[in-house]
mmCIF file with all atom_site columns, C-alpha atoms in Angstrom:
data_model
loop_
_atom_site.group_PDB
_atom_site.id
_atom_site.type_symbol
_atom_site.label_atom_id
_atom_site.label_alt_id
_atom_site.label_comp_id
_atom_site.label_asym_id
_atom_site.label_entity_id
_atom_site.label_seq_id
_atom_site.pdbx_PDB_ins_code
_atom_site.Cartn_x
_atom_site.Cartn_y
_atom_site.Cartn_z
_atom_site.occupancy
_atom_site.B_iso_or_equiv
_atom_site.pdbx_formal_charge
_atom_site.auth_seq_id
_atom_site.auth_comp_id
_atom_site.auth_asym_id
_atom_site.auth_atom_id
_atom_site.pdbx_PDB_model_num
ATOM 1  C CA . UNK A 1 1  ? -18.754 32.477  -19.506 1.00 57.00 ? 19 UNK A CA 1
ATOM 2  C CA . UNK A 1 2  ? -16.705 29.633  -20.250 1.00 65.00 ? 20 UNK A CA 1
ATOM 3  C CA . UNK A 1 3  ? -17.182 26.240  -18.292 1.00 68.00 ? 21 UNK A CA 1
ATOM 4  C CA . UNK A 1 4  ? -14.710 26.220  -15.029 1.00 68.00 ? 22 UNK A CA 1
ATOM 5  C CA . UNK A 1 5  ? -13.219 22.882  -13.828 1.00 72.00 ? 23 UNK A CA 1
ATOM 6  C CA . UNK A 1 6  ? -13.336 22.322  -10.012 1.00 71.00 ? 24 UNK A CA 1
ATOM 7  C CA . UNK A 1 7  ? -10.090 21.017  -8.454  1.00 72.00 ? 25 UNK A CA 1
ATOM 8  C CA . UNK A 1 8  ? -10.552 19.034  -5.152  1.00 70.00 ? 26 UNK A CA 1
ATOM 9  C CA . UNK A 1 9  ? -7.342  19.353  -3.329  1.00 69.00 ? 27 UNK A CA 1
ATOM 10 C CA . UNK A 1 10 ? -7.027  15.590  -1.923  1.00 68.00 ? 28 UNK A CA 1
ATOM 11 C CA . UNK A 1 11 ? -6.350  15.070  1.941   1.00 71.00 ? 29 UNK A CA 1
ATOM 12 C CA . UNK A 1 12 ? -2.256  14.017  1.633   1.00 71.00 ? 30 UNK A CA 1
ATOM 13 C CA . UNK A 1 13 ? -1.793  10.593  2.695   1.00 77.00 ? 31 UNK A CA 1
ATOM 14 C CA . UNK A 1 14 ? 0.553   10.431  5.298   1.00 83.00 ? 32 UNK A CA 1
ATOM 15 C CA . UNK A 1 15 ? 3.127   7.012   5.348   1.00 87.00 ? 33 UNK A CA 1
ATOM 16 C CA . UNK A 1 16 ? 2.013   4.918   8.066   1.00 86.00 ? 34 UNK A CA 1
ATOM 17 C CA . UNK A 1 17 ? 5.450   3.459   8.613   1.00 86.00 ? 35 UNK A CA 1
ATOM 18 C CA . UNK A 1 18 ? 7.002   7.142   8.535   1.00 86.00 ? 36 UNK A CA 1
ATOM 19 C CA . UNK A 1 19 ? 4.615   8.014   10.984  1.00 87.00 ? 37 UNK A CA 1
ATOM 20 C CA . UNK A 1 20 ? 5.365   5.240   13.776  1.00 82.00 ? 38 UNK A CA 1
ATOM 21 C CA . UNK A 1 21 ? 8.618   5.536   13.173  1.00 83.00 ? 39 UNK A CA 1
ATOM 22 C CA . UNK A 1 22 ? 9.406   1.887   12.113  1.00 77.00 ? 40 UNK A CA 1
ATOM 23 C CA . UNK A 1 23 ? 12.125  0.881   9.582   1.00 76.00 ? 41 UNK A CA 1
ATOM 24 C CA . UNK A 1 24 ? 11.924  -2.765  9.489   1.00 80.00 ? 42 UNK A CA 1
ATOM 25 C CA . UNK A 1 25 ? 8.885   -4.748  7.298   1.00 84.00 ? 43 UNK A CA 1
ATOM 26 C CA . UNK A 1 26 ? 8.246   -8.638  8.228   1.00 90.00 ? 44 UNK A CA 1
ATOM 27 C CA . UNK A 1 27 ? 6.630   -10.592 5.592   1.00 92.00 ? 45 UNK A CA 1
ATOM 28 C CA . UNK A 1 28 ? 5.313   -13.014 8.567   1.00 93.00 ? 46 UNK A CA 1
ATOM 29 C CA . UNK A 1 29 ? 3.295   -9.915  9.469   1.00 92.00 ? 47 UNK A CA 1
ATOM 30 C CA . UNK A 1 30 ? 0.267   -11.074 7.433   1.00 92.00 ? 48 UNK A CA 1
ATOM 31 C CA . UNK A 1 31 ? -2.539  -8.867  8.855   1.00 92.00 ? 49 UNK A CA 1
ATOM 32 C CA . UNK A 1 32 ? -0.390  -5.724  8.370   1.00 91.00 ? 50 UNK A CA 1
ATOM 33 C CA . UNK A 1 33 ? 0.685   -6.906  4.685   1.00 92.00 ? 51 UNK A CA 1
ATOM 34 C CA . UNK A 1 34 ? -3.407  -7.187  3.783   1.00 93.00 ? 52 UNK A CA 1
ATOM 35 C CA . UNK A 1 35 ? -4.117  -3.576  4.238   1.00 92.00 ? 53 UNK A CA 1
ATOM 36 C CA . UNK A 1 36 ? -2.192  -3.695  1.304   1.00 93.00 ? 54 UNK A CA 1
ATOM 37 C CA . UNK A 1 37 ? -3.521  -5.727  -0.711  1.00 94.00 ? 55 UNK A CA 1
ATOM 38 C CA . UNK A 1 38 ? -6.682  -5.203  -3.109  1.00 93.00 ? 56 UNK A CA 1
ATOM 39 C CA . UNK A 1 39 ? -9.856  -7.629  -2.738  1.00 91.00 ? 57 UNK A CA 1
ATOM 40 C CA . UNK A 1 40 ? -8.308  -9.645  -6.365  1.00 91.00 ? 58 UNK A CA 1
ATOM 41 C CA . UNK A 1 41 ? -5.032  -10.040 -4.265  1.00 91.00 ? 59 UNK A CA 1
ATOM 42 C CA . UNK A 1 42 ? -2.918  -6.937  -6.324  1.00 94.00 ? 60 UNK A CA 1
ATOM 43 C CA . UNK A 1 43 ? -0.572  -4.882  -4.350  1.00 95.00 ? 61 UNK A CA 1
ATOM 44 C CA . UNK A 1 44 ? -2.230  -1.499  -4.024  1.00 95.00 ? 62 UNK A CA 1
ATOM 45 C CA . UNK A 1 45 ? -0.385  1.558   -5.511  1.00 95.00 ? 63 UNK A CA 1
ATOM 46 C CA . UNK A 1 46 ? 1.418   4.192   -3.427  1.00 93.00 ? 64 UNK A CA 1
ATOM 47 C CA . UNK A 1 47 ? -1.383  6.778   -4.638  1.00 91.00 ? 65 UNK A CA 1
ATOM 48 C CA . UNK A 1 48 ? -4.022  4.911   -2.841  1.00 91.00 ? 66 UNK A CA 1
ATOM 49 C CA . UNK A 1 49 ? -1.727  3.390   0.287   1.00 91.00 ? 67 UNK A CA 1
ATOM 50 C CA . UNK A 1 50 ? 0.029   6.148   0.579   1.00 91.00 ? 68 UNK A CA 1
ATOM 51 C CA . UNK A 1 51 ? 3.247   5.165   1.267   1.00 92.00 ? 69 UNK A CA 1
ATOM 52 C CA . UNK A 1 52 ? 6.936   6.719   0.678   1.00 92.00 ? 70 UNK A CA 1
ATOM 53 C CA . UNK A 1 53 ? 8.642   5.273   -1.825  1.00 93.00 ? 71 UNK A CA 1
ATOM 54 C CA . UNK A 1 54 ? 10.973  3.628   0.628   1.00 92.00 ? 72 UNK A CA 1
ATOM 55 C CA . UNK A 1 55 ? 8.307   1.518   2.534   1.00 93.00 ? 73 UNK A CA 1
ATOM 56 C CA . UNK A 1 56 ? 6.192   1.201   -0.699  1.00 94.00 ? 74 UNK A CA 1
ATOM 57 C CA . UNK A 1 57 ? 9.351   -1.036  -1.892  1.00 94.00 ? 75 UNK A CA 1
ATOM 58 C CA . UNK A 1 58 ? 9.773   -2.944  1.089   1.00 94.00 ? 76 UNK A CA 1
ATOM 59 C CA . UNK A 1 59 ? 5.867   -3.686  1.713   1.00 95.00 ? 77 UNK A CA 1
ATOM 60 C CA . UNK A 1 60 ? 5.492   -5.012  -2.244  1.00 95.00 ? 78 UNK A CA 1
ATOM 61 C CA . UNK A 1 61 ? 9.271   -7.161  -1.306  1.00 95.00 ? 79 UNK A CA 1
ATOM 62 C CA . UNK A 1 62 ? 7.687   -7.869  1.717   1.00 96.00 ? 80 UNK A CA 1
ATOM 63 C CA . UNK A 1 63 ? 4.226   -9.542  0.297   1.00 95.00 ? 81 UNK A CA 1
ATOM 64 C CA . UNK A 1 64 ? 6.224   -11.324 -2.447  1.00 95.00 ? 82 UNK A CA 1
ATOM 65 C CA . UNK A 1 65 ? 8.279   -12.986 0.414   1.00 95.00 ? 83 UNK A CA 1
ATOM 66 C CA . UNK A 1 66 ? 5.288   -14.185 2.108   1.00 96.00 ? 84 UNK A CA 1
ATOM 67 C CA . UNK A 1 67 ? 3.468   -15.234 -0.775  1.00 95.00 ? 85 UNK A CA 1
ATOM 68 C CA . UNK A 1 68 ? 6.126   -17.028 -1.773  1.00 96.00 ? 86 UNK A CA 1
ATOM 69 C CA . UNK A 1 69 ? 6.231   -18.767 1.302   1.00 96.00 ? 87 UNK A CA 1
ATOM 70 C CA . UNK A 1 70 ? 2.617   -19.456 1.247   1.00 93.00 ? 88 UNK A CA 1
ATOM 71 C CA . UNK A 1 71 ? 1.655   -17.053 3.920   1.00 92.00 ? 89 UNK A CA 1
ATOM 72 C CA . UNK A 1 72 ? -0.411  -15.113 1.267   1.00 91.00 ? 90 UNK A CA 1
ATOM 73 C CA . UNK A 1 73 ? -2.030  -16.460 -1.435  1.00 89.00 ? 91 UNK A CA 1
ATOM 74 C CA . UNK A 1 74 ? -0.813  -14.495 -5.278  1.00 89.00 ? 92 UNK A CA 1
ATOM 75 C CA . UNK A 1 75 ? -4.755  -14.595 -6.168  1.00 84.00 ? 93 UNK A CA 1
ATOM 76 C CA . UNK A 1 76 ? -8.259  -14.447 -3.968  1.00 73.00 ? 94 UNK A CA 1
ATOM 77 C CA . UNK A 1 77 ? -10.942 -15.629 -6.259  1.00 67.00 ? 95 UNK A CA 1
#
């Protein structure tokens, strides 16, 4: 018999912004931006978030924006 792979089918993510129905993304928002956000300070991927493609965009323009305004800061050491 040859060797069989196991596939885990993955729970699918749902968007959380999809889900409560909310269109707009603040960058003052800082505790909502930090869910995504990695420990190091990256933005997280959609794979892990996961976020549409829509709100993945404005969450990453949305984090820029605040770290740019020194809400955030671009590295955690």
């Amino acid at each position: 018999m040859a060797f069989q792979k196991k596939r885990f089918k993955r729970k699918r993510r749902v968007c959380v912004f999809c889900e409560e129905k909310q269109n707009t993304m603040n960058y003052k928002d800082v505790n909502k931006l930090r869910r995504f956000v990695s420990e190091r300070g990256k933005i997280l991927p959609r794979r892990i978030t996961g976020n549409c493609a829509k709100h993945q965009r404005a969450v990453t323009i949305a984090i820029k924006q605040s770290r740019h305004v020194s809400l955030m800061p671009y590295t955690l050491d």
